[in-house]
Amino acid sequence: MADNVKLELGGKTSEYPVLSGTVGPDVVDIRKLYAATGAFTYDPGFTSTASCQSAITYIDGDEGVLLHRGYPIDQLAEQSSFMEVSYLLLNGQLPSAKELEDFTYTISRHTMLHEQLATFYRGFRRDAHPMAIMCGVVGALSAFYHDSTDINDPKQRMIASHRLIAKMPTIAAMAYKYSVGQPFLYPKNDLSYTGNFLRMTFGVPAEEYEIDPVIESAMDKIFILHADHEQNASTSTVRLAGSSGANPFACIAAGIACLWGPAHGGANEAALNMLREIGTPDRIPEYIARAKNKDDPFRLMGFGHRVYKNFDPRAKVLGKAATEVLDKLGINDPVLDTARELEQIALKDQYFIDKKLYPNVDFYSGVILSAIGFPTTMFTVLFALARTVGWVAQWNEMISDPEQKIGRPRQLYTGAANRDYVPVSQR
Ligand code: ACO
């Protein structure tokens, strides 16, 4: 642990301990600041604030490093599976062969939804955004699984976590089926987690669905790459919602709502829409100029990141996967050429260099998902599906942390000071 930090405020000196993690920056423990000085810290967007301690995921944004429980994301994406990464995030270590088999079996036993939940879908308009459906249906799970909502019971917490991981593909696939007017397909538990999701999404009851191993493997990789990302906006939302003791299904619904925004999970949809709008590489300079123009709100979607000031390591894996998938599927999509060219031009442009703006995970994922056959509105749903394991792992960690308190930020008040009410007749 480094030395204490001394602060002089209002003629008084107070001292604060500096805490060190395993790796990464030290943090100044300011929990006693208000009691000692009567002052708060001001940090909109939490750019310099650690809201919790966590042993799940580590990011070094300057170096472009992402570790889950210590394992680099590129090794996990290339060599592991989404089920194994889920076990790792939830339990802290890689499973033995038997543990992985048992975990996969357990997840497969929770894939079905209560039949009554299917009727919820019919209440939505057919053109509803599938994220709107996800928010509603996932929140509604709390009304169906009362036997796993006692958050103080670790066993119930684990059952709720398994339920959420297992049911998310079913819920997501049903949201898609509803939008295209096709019948829902029940899960088939002899398939892999990802294969089962693909079949429920693209299969029809009238014929057998053949899973393409290239697509199955690319999809699994996308799930791994989105599984967790430490204290991002949606994960912090899940933790904040959970800090009041809310049940896990409600907390994950809150996370889904936050993820929906275009600055977060909605960016892959926005990135592909932008690439399609650009259309051909010759129009790239026009869009680069717009992104640099202070008076134009346009931003290059899929570029820039709050934490990564270097390549997002997930973008590197996905950039490679995009070429592989499109090649193997024999798809020649001009959008991929536009993306590659845009990446090269932006990386050499002084504006992007100065501001350390690099492609993020969303830049290439849309190209792959579109090649697989997903409409853009489903992109964020797939992100939510994969991120559910990260959310539940973080939520479990928070509930079992003895230092956990209800999340309650302070503010710098800039409104009117105390003033007397004036009756409307005198205003
Ligand atoms: N295009 C053009 N300029 C940009 C971009 C961009 N994509 N991103 C940031 N900038 C500029 C800003 O205009 C700002 O310039 P200024 O200093 O002259 O005002 C500077 O870079 C810093 O931008 P901030 O918004 O302050 O950076 P912040 O860390 O808060 O934002 C964010 C990060 C929201 C991701 C931002 O880069 C962005 O909007 N990117 C596009 C959306 C996107 O791809 N989101 C996906 C994020 S990854 C994920 O959620 C999984």
Short mmCIF file of C-alpha atoms and ligand atoms in Angstrom, two decimals:
data_model
loop_
_atom_site.label_atom_id
_atom_site.label_comp_id
_atom_site.label_asym_id
_atom_site.label_seq_id
_atom_site.Cartn_x
_atom_site.Cartn_y
_atom_site.Cartn_z
CA MET A 1 0.00 0.00 0.00
CA ALA A 2 1.35 3.47 -0.90
CA ASP A 3 1.57 6.40 1.57
CA ASN A 4 -1.50 8.21 2.80
CA VAL A 5 -2.69 11.25 0.87
CA LYS A 6 -2.92 14.54 2.78
CA LEU A 7 -5.60 17.05 1.93
CA GLU A 8 -5.77 20.63 3.12
CA LEU A 9 -9.21 22.11 3.02
CA GLY A 10 -10.62 25.06 4.99
CA GLY A 11 -7.43 25.27 7.08
CA LYS A 12 -7.77 21.66 8.23
CA THR A 13 -5.55 18.75 7.16
CA SER A 14 -7.01 15.30 6.78
CA GLU A 15 -5.38 12.06 5.61
CA TYR A 16 -6.68 9.34 3.33
CA PRO A 17 -5.27 5.86 2.77
CA VAL A 18 -4.17 4.80 -0.72
CA LEU A 19 -5.29 1.29 -1.63
CA SER A 20 -3.56 -0.94 -4.17
CA GLY A 21 -5.19 -3.66 -6.25
CA THR A 22 -3.47 -6.65 -7.83
CA VAL A 23 -2.65 -4.60 -10.94
CA GLY A 24 -3.80 -1.19 -12.13
CA PRO A 25 -3.86 2.28 -10.62
CA ASP A 26 -3.97 2.84 -6.86
CA VAL A 27 -7.13 4.39 -5.45
CA VAL A 28 -7.47 7.06 -2.78
CA ASP A 29 -9.94 5.87 -0.16
CA ILE A 30 -12.06 8.98 0.43
CA ARG A 31 -14.86 7.30 2.35
CA LYS A 32 -14.18 9.52 5.41
CA LEU A 33 -13.81 12.74 3.36
CA TYR A 34 -17.24 14.16 4.12
CA ALA A 35 -17.03 13.37 7.84
CA ALA A 36 -13.55 14.94 8.03
CA THR A 37 -14.08 18.03 5.84
CA GLY A 38 -17.79 18.49 5.08
CA ALA A 39 -16.91 18.41 1.35
CA PHE A 40 -17.84 15.94 -1.39
CA THR A 41 -15.86 15.03 -4.49
CA TYR A 42 -17.18 16.07 -7.90
CA ASP A 43 -16.78 13.52 -10.70
CA PRO A 44 -19.59 13.51 -13.32
CA GLY A 45 -19.51 10.27 -15.32
CA PHE A 46 -17.25 8.70 -12.65
CA THR A 47 -14.14 9.26 -14.77
CA SER A 48 -11.86 9.08 -11.71
CA THR A 49 -13.98 7.12 -9.27
CA ALA A 50 -13.80 3.44 -8.33
CA SER A 51 -17.32 2.57 -7.21
CA CYS A 52 -16.44 -0.85 -5.79
CA GLN A 53 -13.72 -3.44 -5.49
CA SER A 54 -13.97 -6.32 -7.93
CA ALA A 55 -11.97 -9.45 -8.79
CA ILE A 56 -13.75 -10.28 -12.05
CA THR A 57 -12.43 -8.20 -14.95
CA TYR A 58 -9.40 -5.99 -15.43
CA ILE A 59 -8.91 -3.43 -18.20
CA ASP A 60 -5.79 -1.43 -18.98
CA GLY A 61 -7.18 1.09 -21.43
CA ASP A 62 -3.82 2.61 -22.32
CA GLU A 63 -2.31 -0.74 -23.25
CA GLY A 64 -5.49 -2.21 -24.74
CA VAL A 65 -5.60 -5.11 -22.24
CA LEU A 66 -8.74 -6.95 -21.12
CA LEU A 67 -8.51 -9.83 -18.63
CA HIS A 68 -11.30 -11.99 -17.23
CA ARG A 69 -10.23 -13.47 -13.90
CA GLY A 70 -6.68 -12.88 -15.16
CA TYR A 71 -7.06 -14.55 -18.57
CA PRO A 72 -6.50 -12.35 -21.68
CA ILE A 73 -9.61 -11.91 -23.81
CA ASP A 74 -7.91 -12.93 -27.06
CA GLN A 75 -6.89 -16.29 -25.53
CA LEU A 76 -10.43 -16.86 -24.29
CA ALA A 77 -11.96 -15.85 -27.63
CA GLU A 78 -9.64 -18.12 -29.61
CA GLN A 79 -9.49 -21.15 -27.30
CA SER A 80 -12.45 -21.19 -24.94
CA SER A 81 -16.24 -21.36 -25.26
CA PHE A 82 -18.98 -19.06 -24.00
CA MET A 83 -20.11 -21.68 -21.45
CA GLU A 84 -16.58 -22.01 -20.10
CA VAL A 85 -16.13 -18.21 -19.91
CA SER A 86 -19.50 -17.97 -18.13
CA TYR A 87 -18.33 -20.50 -15.54
CA LEU A 88 -15.06 -18.59 -15.18
CA LEU A 89 -16.78 -15.24 -14.63
CA LEU A 90 -19.25 -16.66 -12.13
CA ASN A 91 -16.89 -18.92 -10.17
CA GLY A 92 -13.47 -17.30 -10.43
CA GLN A 93 -11.54 -20.15 -12.03
CA LEU A 94 -11.62 -22.27 -15.18
CA PRO A 95 -13.73 -25.42 -14.74
CA SER A 96 -12.43 -29.00 -14.86
CA ALA A 97 -13.94 -31.10 -17.67
CA LYS A 98 -16.53 -32.49 -15.22
CA GLU A 99 -17.37 -29.05 -13.81
CA LEU A 100 -17.87 -27.69 -17.32
CA GLU A 101 -20.09 -30.63 -18.25
CA ASP A 102 -22.20 -30.19 -15.09
CA PHE A 103 -22.47 -26.41 -15.59
CA THR A 104 -23.49 -26.78 -19.25
CA TYR A 105 -26.07 -29.40 -18.24
CA THR A 106 -27.46 -27.14 -15.47
CA ILE A 107 -27.79 -24.20 -17.84
CA SER A 108 -29.52 -26.40 -20.41
CA ARG A 109 -32.12 -27.43 -17.78
CA HIS A 110 -33.24 -23.80 -17.35
CA THR A 111 -33.68 -22.79 -20.99
CA MET A 112 -37.49 -23.03 -21.11
CA LEU A 113 -39.72 -20.10 -20.17
CA HIS A 114 -42.86 -20.33 -18.09
CA GLU A 115 -45.53 -20.85 -20.76
CA GLN A 116 -47.48 -17.84 -19.48
CA LEU A 117 -44.55 -15.59 -20.40
CA ALA A 118 -45.13 -16.30 -24.08
CA THR A 119 -48.40 -14.40 -23.84
CA PHE A 120 -46.49 -11.25 -22.85
CA TYR A 121 -45.09 -11.01 -26.35
CA ARG A 122 -48.54 -10.71 -27.87
CA GLY A 123 -49.07 -7.48 -25.94
CA PHE A 124 -46.31 -5.80 -27.94
CA ARG A 125 -46.71 -4.26 -31.36
CA ARG A 126 -45.12 -6.37 -34.09
CA ASP A 127 -42.81 -3.48 -34.93
CA ALA A 128 -41.66 -3.03 -31.32
CA HIS A 129 -37.90 -2.69 -30.94
CA PRO A 130 -36.71 -6.05 -29.54
CA MET A 131 -34.85 -4.19 -26.76
CA ALA A 132 -38.20 -2.79 -25.60
CA ILE A 133 -39.48 -6.37 -25.46
CA MET A 134 -36.34 -7.54 -23.62
CA CYS A 135 -36.73 -4.84 -20.94
CA GLY A 136 -40.34 -5.85 -20.37
CA VAL A 137 -40.01 -9.63 -20.49
CA VAL A 138 -36.81 -9.87 -18.42
CA GLY A 139 -38.32 -7.58 -15.77
CA ALA A 140 -41.43 -9.78 -15.79
CA LEU A 141 -39.35 -12.86 -14.90
CA SER A 142 -39.42 -11.63 -11.29
CA ALA A 143 -43.14 -12.34 -11.26
CA PHE A 144 -42.54 -15.98 -12.24
CA TYR A 145 -39.55 -17.24 -10.30
CA HIS A 146 -40.28 -16.33 -6.67
CA ASP A 147 -38.24 -19.28 -5.47
CA SER A 148 -35.01 -17.58 -6.55
CA THR A 149 -35.48 -13.97 -5.48
CA ASP A 150 -34.18 -14.15 -1.89
CA ILE A 151 -30.93 -12.30 -2.51
CA ASN A 152 -29.52 -13.21 0.90
CA ASP A 153 -29.50 -16.91 0.05
CA PRO A 154 -26.39 -17.73 -2.06
CA LYS A 155 -28.10 -20.83 -3.46
CA GLN A 156 -31.11 -18.83 -4.69
CA ARG A 157 -28.75 -16.22 -6.13
CA MET A 158 -26.96 -18.92 -8.12
CA ILE A 159 -30.25 -20.42 -9.36
CA ALA A 160 -31.44 -16.97 -10.47
CA SER A 161 -28.09 -16.42 -12.20
CA HIS A 162 -28.34 -19.75 -14.04
CA ARG A 163 -31.93 -19.00 -14.99
CA LEU A 164 -31.01 -15.63 -16.44
CA ILE A 165 -28.07 -17.01 -18.46
CA ALA A 166 -30.18 -19.93 -19.70
CA LYS A 167 -33.39 -18.06 -20.52
CA MET A 168 -31.84 -15.07 -22.24
CA PRO A 169 -31.34 -16.87 -25.61
CA THR A 170 -34.94 -18.11 -25.49
CA ILE A 171 -36.26 -14.62 -24.69
CA ALA A 172 -34.08 -12.99 -27.37
CA ALA A 173 -35.01 -15.52 -30.04
CA MET A 174 -38.71 -15.11 -29.21
CA ALA A 175 -38.38 -11.31 -29.55
CA TYR A 176 -37.00 -11.88 -33.04
CA LYS A 177 -39.62 -14.48 -34.00
CA TYR A 178 -42.39 -12.17 -32.86
CA SER A 179 -41.08 -9.32 -35.02
CA VAL A 180 -41.05 -11.48 -38.16
CA GLY A 181 -44.39 -13.15 -37.43
CA GLN A 182 -43.01 -16.70 -37.13
CA PRO A 183 -43.95 -19.22 -34.43
CA PHE A 184 -41.77 -19.48 -31.34
CA LEU A 185 -39.46 -22.47 -31.18
CA TYR A 186 -38.87 -24.28 -27.90
CA PRO A 187 -35.25 -24.85 -26.86
CA LYS A 188 -33.56 -28.12 -27.77
CA ASN A 189 -31.19 -29.06 -25.01
CA ASP A 190 -28.97 -31.48 -26.90
CA LEU A 191 -27.60 -28.48 -28.84
CA SER A 192 -24.85 -26.18 -27.61
CA TYR A 193 -25.84 -22.93 -25.88
CA THR A 194 -25.08 -20.98 -29.05
CA GLY A 195 -26.41 -23.61 -31.47
CA ASN A 196 -29.66 -23.71 -29.54
CA PHE A 197 -29.99 -19.93 -29.81
CA LEU A 198 -29.32 -19.98 -33.56
CA ARG A 199 -31.95 -22.67 -34.07
CA MET A 200 -34.58 -20.85 -31.98
CA THR A 201 -33.84 -17.68 -33.98
CA PHE A 202 -33.50 -18.90 -37.55
CA GLY A 203 -35.23 -22.30 -37.48
CA VAL A 204 -38.89 -22.98 -38.25
CA PRO A 205 -41.05 -25.85 -36.96
CA ALA A 206 -41.69 -27.06 -40.51
CA GLU A 207 -38.18 -28.36 -41.05
CA GLU A 208 -34.94 -29.37 -39.34
CA TYR A 209 -32.48 -26.55 -38.78
CA GLU A 210 -28.89 -27.33 -39.66
CA ILE A 211 -26.36 -25.45 -37.60
CA ASP A 212 -23.46 -24.09 -39.65
CA PRO A 213 -20.34 -24.66 -37.52
CA VAL A 214 -18.72 -21.49 -38.94
CA ILE A 215 -21.66 -19.37 -37.78
CA GLU A 216 -21.92 -21.21 -34.47
CA SER A 217 -18.27 -20.60 -33.71
CA ALA A 218 -18.37 -16.91 -34.79
CA MET A 219 -21.48 -16.33 -32.68
CA ASP A 220 -19.89 -18.02 -29.66
CA LYS A 221 -16.83 -15.78 -30.10
CA ILE A 222 -19.06 -12.69 -30.19
CA PHE A 223 -20.74 -13.86 -26.98
CA ILE A 224 -17.33 -14.34 -25.29
CA LEU A 225 -16.18 -10.88 -26.39
CA HIS A 226 -19.26 -9.26 -24.87
CA ALA A 227 -19.46 -11.31 -21.67
CA ASP A 228 -18.14 -8.70 -19.23
CA HIS A 229 -16.37 -5.37 -19.17
CA GLU A 230 -15.94 -4.32 -15.53
CA GLN A 231 -17.82 -1.26 -14.25
CA ASN A 232 -19.33 0.04 -17.52
CA ALA A 233 -22.63 1.96 -17.53
CA SER A 234 -25.00 -1.03 -17.69
CA THR A 235 -23.02 -3.07 -15.14
CA SER A 236 -22.94 -0.09 -12.79
CA THR A 237 -26.69 0.21 -13.35
CA VAL A 238 -27.18 -3.44 -12.38
CA ARG A 239 -25.04 -2.92 -9.27
CA LEU A 240 -26.84 0.30 -8.33
CA ALA A 241 -30.27 -1.29 -8.80
CA GLY A 242 -29.13 -4.34 -6.84
CA SER A 243 -27.64 -2.24 -4.03
CA SER A 244 -31.15 -1.48 -2.79
CA GLY A 245 -31.89 -5.20 -2.49
CA ALA A 246 -33.96 -5.38 -5.69
CA ASN A 247 -34.39 -8.88 -7.13
CA PRO A 248 -31.93 -10.06 -9.81
CA PHE A 249 -34.45 -10.15 -12.66
CA ALA A 250 -35.41 -6.51 -12.06
CA CYS A 251 -31.71 -5.56 -11.82
CA ILE A 252 -30.88 -7.20 -15.15
CA ALA A 253 -33.88 -5.47 -16.76
CA ALA A 254 -32.37 -2.17 -15.53
CA GLY A 255 -29.05 -3.17 -17.10
CA ILE A 256 -30.77 -3.92 -20.40
CA ALA A 257 -32.43 -0.48 -20.36
CA CYS A 258 -29.05 1.20 -19.87
CA LEU A 259 -27.35 -0.93 -22.51
CA TRP A 260 -29.92 0.16 -25.09
CA GLY A 261 -28.44 3.68 -25.43
CA PRO A 262 -26.43 4.53 -28.58
CA ALA A 263 -23.36 5.54 -26.54
CA HIS A 264 -23.23 2.03 -25.06
CA GLY A 265 -24.73 -1.19 -26.44
CA GLY A 266 -26.71 0.57 -29.16
CA ALA A 267 -23.45 1.60 -30.82
CA ASN A 268 -23.06 -1.57 -32.92
CA GLU A 269 -26.45 -0.92 -34.53
CA ALA A 270 -25.45 2.73 -35.04
CA ALA A 271 -22.03 1.71 -36.41
CA LEU A 272 -23.48 -0.56 -39.08
CA ASN A 273 -26.13 2.00 -39.99
CA MET A 274 -23.36 4.56 -40.36
CA LEU A 275 -21.24 2.24 -42.53
CA ARG A 276 -24.26 1.55 -44.75
CA GLU A 277 -24.98 5.27 -44.97
CA ILE A 278 -21.39 5.93 -46.03
CA GLY A 279 -21.92 3.17 -48.58
CA THR A 280 -18.68 3.33 -50.54
CA PRO A 281 -15.09 4.17 -49.52
CA ASP A 282 -15.02 7.34 -51.66
CA ARG A 283 -17.50 9.02 -49.28
CA ILE A 284 -15.35 8.40 -46.19
CA PRO A 285 -13.57 11.82 -46.21
CA GLU A 286 -16.96 13.56 -46.00
CA TYR A 287 -17.84 11.61 -42.83
CA ILE A 288 -14.38 12.06 -41.31
CA ALA A 289 -14.78 15.82 -41.82
CA ARG A 290 -18.19 15.71 -40.15
CA ALA A 291 -16.81 13.78 -37.16
CA LYS A 292 -14.13 16.43 -36.72
CA ASN A 293 -16.50 19.38 -37.05
CA LYS A 294 -17.29 20.80 -33.59
CA ASP A 295 -20.63 22.21 -34.83
CA ASP A 296 -21.79 18.84 -36.11
CA PRO A 297 -23.03 16.38 -33.47
CA PHE A 298 -22.04 13.46 -35.74
CA ARG A 299 -19.51 11.01 -34.28
CA LEU A 300 -17.85 8.06 -35.92
CA MET A 301 -19.82 5.24 -34.36
CA GLY A 302 -17.70 2.30 -33.24
CA PHE A 303 -14.81 4.67 -32.56
CA GLY A 304 -13.60 5.90 -29.21
CA HIS A 305 -14.04 4.48 -25.76
CA ARG A 306 -14.22 5.84 -22.26
CA VAL A 307 -11.50 3.45 -21.06
CA TYR A 308 -9.53 2.31 -24.11
CA LYS A 309 -7.16 4.96 -25.36
CA ASN A 310 -5.61 2.31 -27.60
CA PHE A 311 -7.08 -0.49 -29.73
CA ASP A 312 -9.99 -2.19 -28.01
CA PRO A 313 -8.58 -5.77 -27.89
CA ARG A 314 -12.05 -7.08 -28.75
CA ALA A 315 -12.06 -5.03 -31.98
CA LYS A 316 -8.83 -6.75 -33.02
CA VAL A 317 -10.36 -10.22 -32.60
CA LEU A 318 -13.57 -9.18 -34.35
CA GLY A 319 -11.80 -7.48 -37.25
CA LYS A 320 -10.11 -10.82 -37.99
CA ALA A 321 -13.32 -12.79 -37.42
CA ALA A 322 -15.26 -10.52 -39.80
CA THR A 323 -12.98 -11.43 -42.70
CA GLU A 324 -13.07 -15.14 -41.79
CA VAL A 325 -16.86 -15.30 -41.51
CA LEU A 326 -17.58 -13.36 -44.69
CA ASP A 327 -14.99 -15.41 -46.60
CA LYS A 328 -16.35 -18.71 -45.33
CA LEU A 329 -19.93 -17.71 -46.05
CA GLY A 330 -18.90 -16.42 -49.49
CA ILE A 331 -20.38 -12.99 -48.78
CA ASN A 332 -18.89 -9.97 -50.50
CA ASP A 333 -20.25 -7.08 -48.47
CA PRO A 334 -19.01 -3.60 -49.49
CA VAL A 335 -19.67 -2.54 -45.89
CA LEU A 336 -16.61 -4.56 -44.79
CA ASP A 337 -14.44 -2.75 -47.36
CA THR A 338 -15.82 0.58 -46.16
CA ALA A 339 -15.08 -0.39 -42.54
CA ARG A 340 -11.49 -1.42 -43.30
CA GLU A 341 -10.84 1.75 -45.28
CA LEU A 342 -12.47 3.98 -42.67
CA GLU A 343 -10.36 2.36 -39.95
CA GLN A 344 -7.15 2.98 -41.92
CA ILE A 345 -8.00 6.60 -42.73
CA ALA A 346 -9.10 7.43 -39.16
CA LEU A 347 -6.02 5.81 -37.62
CA LYS A 348 -3.79 8.10 -39.70
CA ASP A 349 -5.83 11.26 -39.09
CA GLN A 350 -4.33 13.72 -36.57
CA TYR A 351 -7.71 14.41 -34.90
CA PHE A 352 -8.21 10.72 -34.06
CA ILE A 353 -4.55 10.29 -33.09
CA ASP A 354 -4.63 13.29 -30.74
CA LYS A 355 -7.85 12.19 -29.08
CA LYS A 356 -6.73 8.54 -28.96
CA LEU A 357 -9.81 7.32 -30.80
CA TYR A 358 -9.52 3.71 -31.97
CA PRO A 359 -12.09 1.18 -33.20
CA ASN A 360 -14.07 -0.36 -30.36
CA VAL A 361 -15.87 -3.71 -30.10
CA ASP A 362 -18.87 -2.35 -31.99
CA PHE A 363 -17.01 -1.40 -35.11
CA TYR A 364 -16.85 -4.89 -36.67
CA SER A 365 -19.47 -6.86 -34.73
CA GLY A 366 -22.31 -5.42 -36.83
CA VAL A 367 -20.69 -6.54 -40.07
CA ILE A 368 -20.50 -10.14 -38.77
CA LEU A 369 -23.98 -10.15 -37.27
CA SER A 370 -25.45 -8.81 -40.46
CA ALA A 371 -23.65 -11.53 -42.48
CA ILE A 372 -25.14 -14.15 -40.14
CA GLY A 373 -28.59 -12.76 -40.91
CA PHE A 374 -29.53 -10.63 -37.90
CA PRO A 375 -31.40 -7.37 -38.50
CA THR A 376 -29.66 -4.37 -36.91
CA THR A 377 -32.36 -4.05 -34.24
CA MET A 378 -31.23 -7.42 -32.83
CA PHE A 379 -27.61 -6.38 -32.34
CA THR A 380 -28.04 -4.84 -28.91
CA VAL A 381 -30.21 -7.79 -27.89
CA LEU A 382 -27.29 -10.12 -28.63
CA PHE A 383 -25.03 -7.88 -26.57
CA ALA A 384 -27.53 -8.06 -23.68
CA LEU A 385 -27.73 -11.84 -24.00
CA ALA A 386 -23.94 -12.21 -23.71
CA ARG A 387 -23.49 -9.50 -21.07
CA THR A 388 -26.05 -11.15 -18.78
CA VAL A 389 -23.35 -13.45 -17.39
CA GLY A 390 -21.14 -10.45 -16.58
CA TRP A 391 -24.06 -8.65 -14.97
CA VAL A 392 -25.00 -11.60 -12.75
CA ALA A 393 -21.35 -12.26 -11.82
CA GLN A 394 -20.93 -8.60 -10.80
CA TRP A 395 -24.27 -8.58 -9.00
CA ASN A 396 -23.35 -11.72 -7.02
CA GLU A 397 -19.97 -10.23 -6.13
CA MET A 398 -21.63 -7.05 -4.91
CA ILE A 399 -24.21 -8.85 -2.75
CA SER A 400 -21.49 -10.95 -1.08
CA ASP A 401 -19.20 -7.95 -0.49
CA PRO A 402 -19.33 -6.99 3.22
CA GLU A 403 -18.49 -3.37 2.27
CA GLN A 404 -21.53 -3.12 0.01
CA LYS A 405 -23.92 -0.24 0.75
CA ILE A 406 -26.89 1.16 -1.09
CA GLY A 407 -25.50 3.30 -3.95
CA ARG A 408 -26.27 6.91 -3.24
CA PRO A 409 -24.12 9.55 -5.01
CA ARG A 410 -23.96 13.14 -3.79
CA GLN A 411 -24.32 16.28 -5.91
CA LEU A 412 -23.07 19.80 -6.43
CA TYR A 413 -26.30 21.75 -6.04
CA THR A 414 -26.62 24.69 -8.46
CA GLY A 415 -30.34 25.47 -8.16
CA ALA A 416 -32.13 28.26 -6.31
CA ALA A 417 -31.31 28.70 -2.63
CA ASN A 418 -34.09 28.70 -0.03
CA ARG A 419 -36.93 31.07 -1.08
CA ASP A 420 -40.50 31.62 0.02
CA TYR A 421 -43.48 30.34 -1.91
CA VAL A 422 -45.46 33.09 -3.67
CA PRO A 423 -49.17 32.41 -4.34
CA VAL A 424 -50.02 32.28 -8.05
CA SER A 425 -52.20 35.43 -7.80
CA GLN A 426 -49.14 37.46 -6.76
CA ARG A 427 -46.68 36.13 -9.41
N1 ACO B 1 -16.05 10.53 -33.32
C1 ACO B 1 -15.58 11.79 -33.30
N2 ACO B 1 -15.13 12.42 -32.18
C2 ACO B 1 -15.17 11.71 -31.04
C3 ACO B 1 -15.64 10.38 -30.98
C4 ACO B 1 -16.08 9.80 -32.18
N3 ACO B 1 -16.54 8.54 -32.19
N4 ACO B 1 -15.56 9.94 -29.72
C5 ACO B 1 -15.06 10.94 -28.98
N5 ACO B 1 -14.80 12.02 -29.78
C6 ACO B 1 -14.21 13.30 -29.37
C7 ACO B 1 -15.23 14.16 -28.65
O1 ACO B 1 -15.90 15.03 -29.53
C8 ACO B 1 -14.36 14.89 -27.65
O2 ACO B 1 -13.76 15.94 -28.33
P1 ACO B 1 -13.41 17.33 -27.53
O3 ACO B 1 -12.42 16.96 -26.50
O4 ACO B 1 -12.90 18.22 -28.60
O5 ACO B 1 -14.71 17.79 -26.94
C9 ACO B 1 -13.28 13.88 -27.29
O6 ACO B 1 -13.19 12.99 -28.42
C10 ACO B 1 -13.59 13.09 -26.04
O7 ACO B 1 -14.90 12.58 -26.15
P2 ACO B 1 -15.83 12.26 -24.90
O8 ACO B 1 -17.22 12.07 -25.37
O9 ACO B 1 -15.56 13.26 -23.82
O10 ACO B 1 -15.19 10.89 -24.43
P3 ACO B 1 -15.90 9.82 -23.55
O11 ACO B 1 -14.83 8.99 -22.99
O12 ACO B 1 -16.87 10.44 -22.60
O13 ACO B 1 -16.79 9.02 -24.64
C11 ACO B 1 -17.69 7.39 -26.06
C12 ACO B 1 -16.62 7.72 -24.99
C13 ACO B 1 -19.10 7.73 -25.52
C14 ACO B 1 -17.65 5.90 -26.36
C15 ACO B 1 -17.39 8.21 -27.33
O14 ACO B 1 -16.10 7.91 -27.83
C16 ACO B 1 -18.43 7.98 -28.45
O15 ACO B 1 -19.48 8.62 -28.43
N6 ACO B 1 -18.16 7.06 -29.41
C17 ACO B 1 -19.10 6.71 -30.43
C18 ACO B 1 -20.13 5.76 -29.86
C19 ACO B 1 -19.58 4.38 -29.65
O16 ACO B 1 -18.94 3.78 -30.51
N7 ACO B 1 -19.91 3.80 -28.47
C20 ACO B 1 -19.50 2.44 -28.13
C21 ACO B 1 -18.68 2.40 -26.92
S1 ACO B 1 -18.12 0.76 -26.62
C22 ACO B 1 -19.39 0.01 -25.79
O17 ACO B 1 -20.24 0.57 -25.20
C23 ACO B 1 -19.37 -1.43 -25.82
#
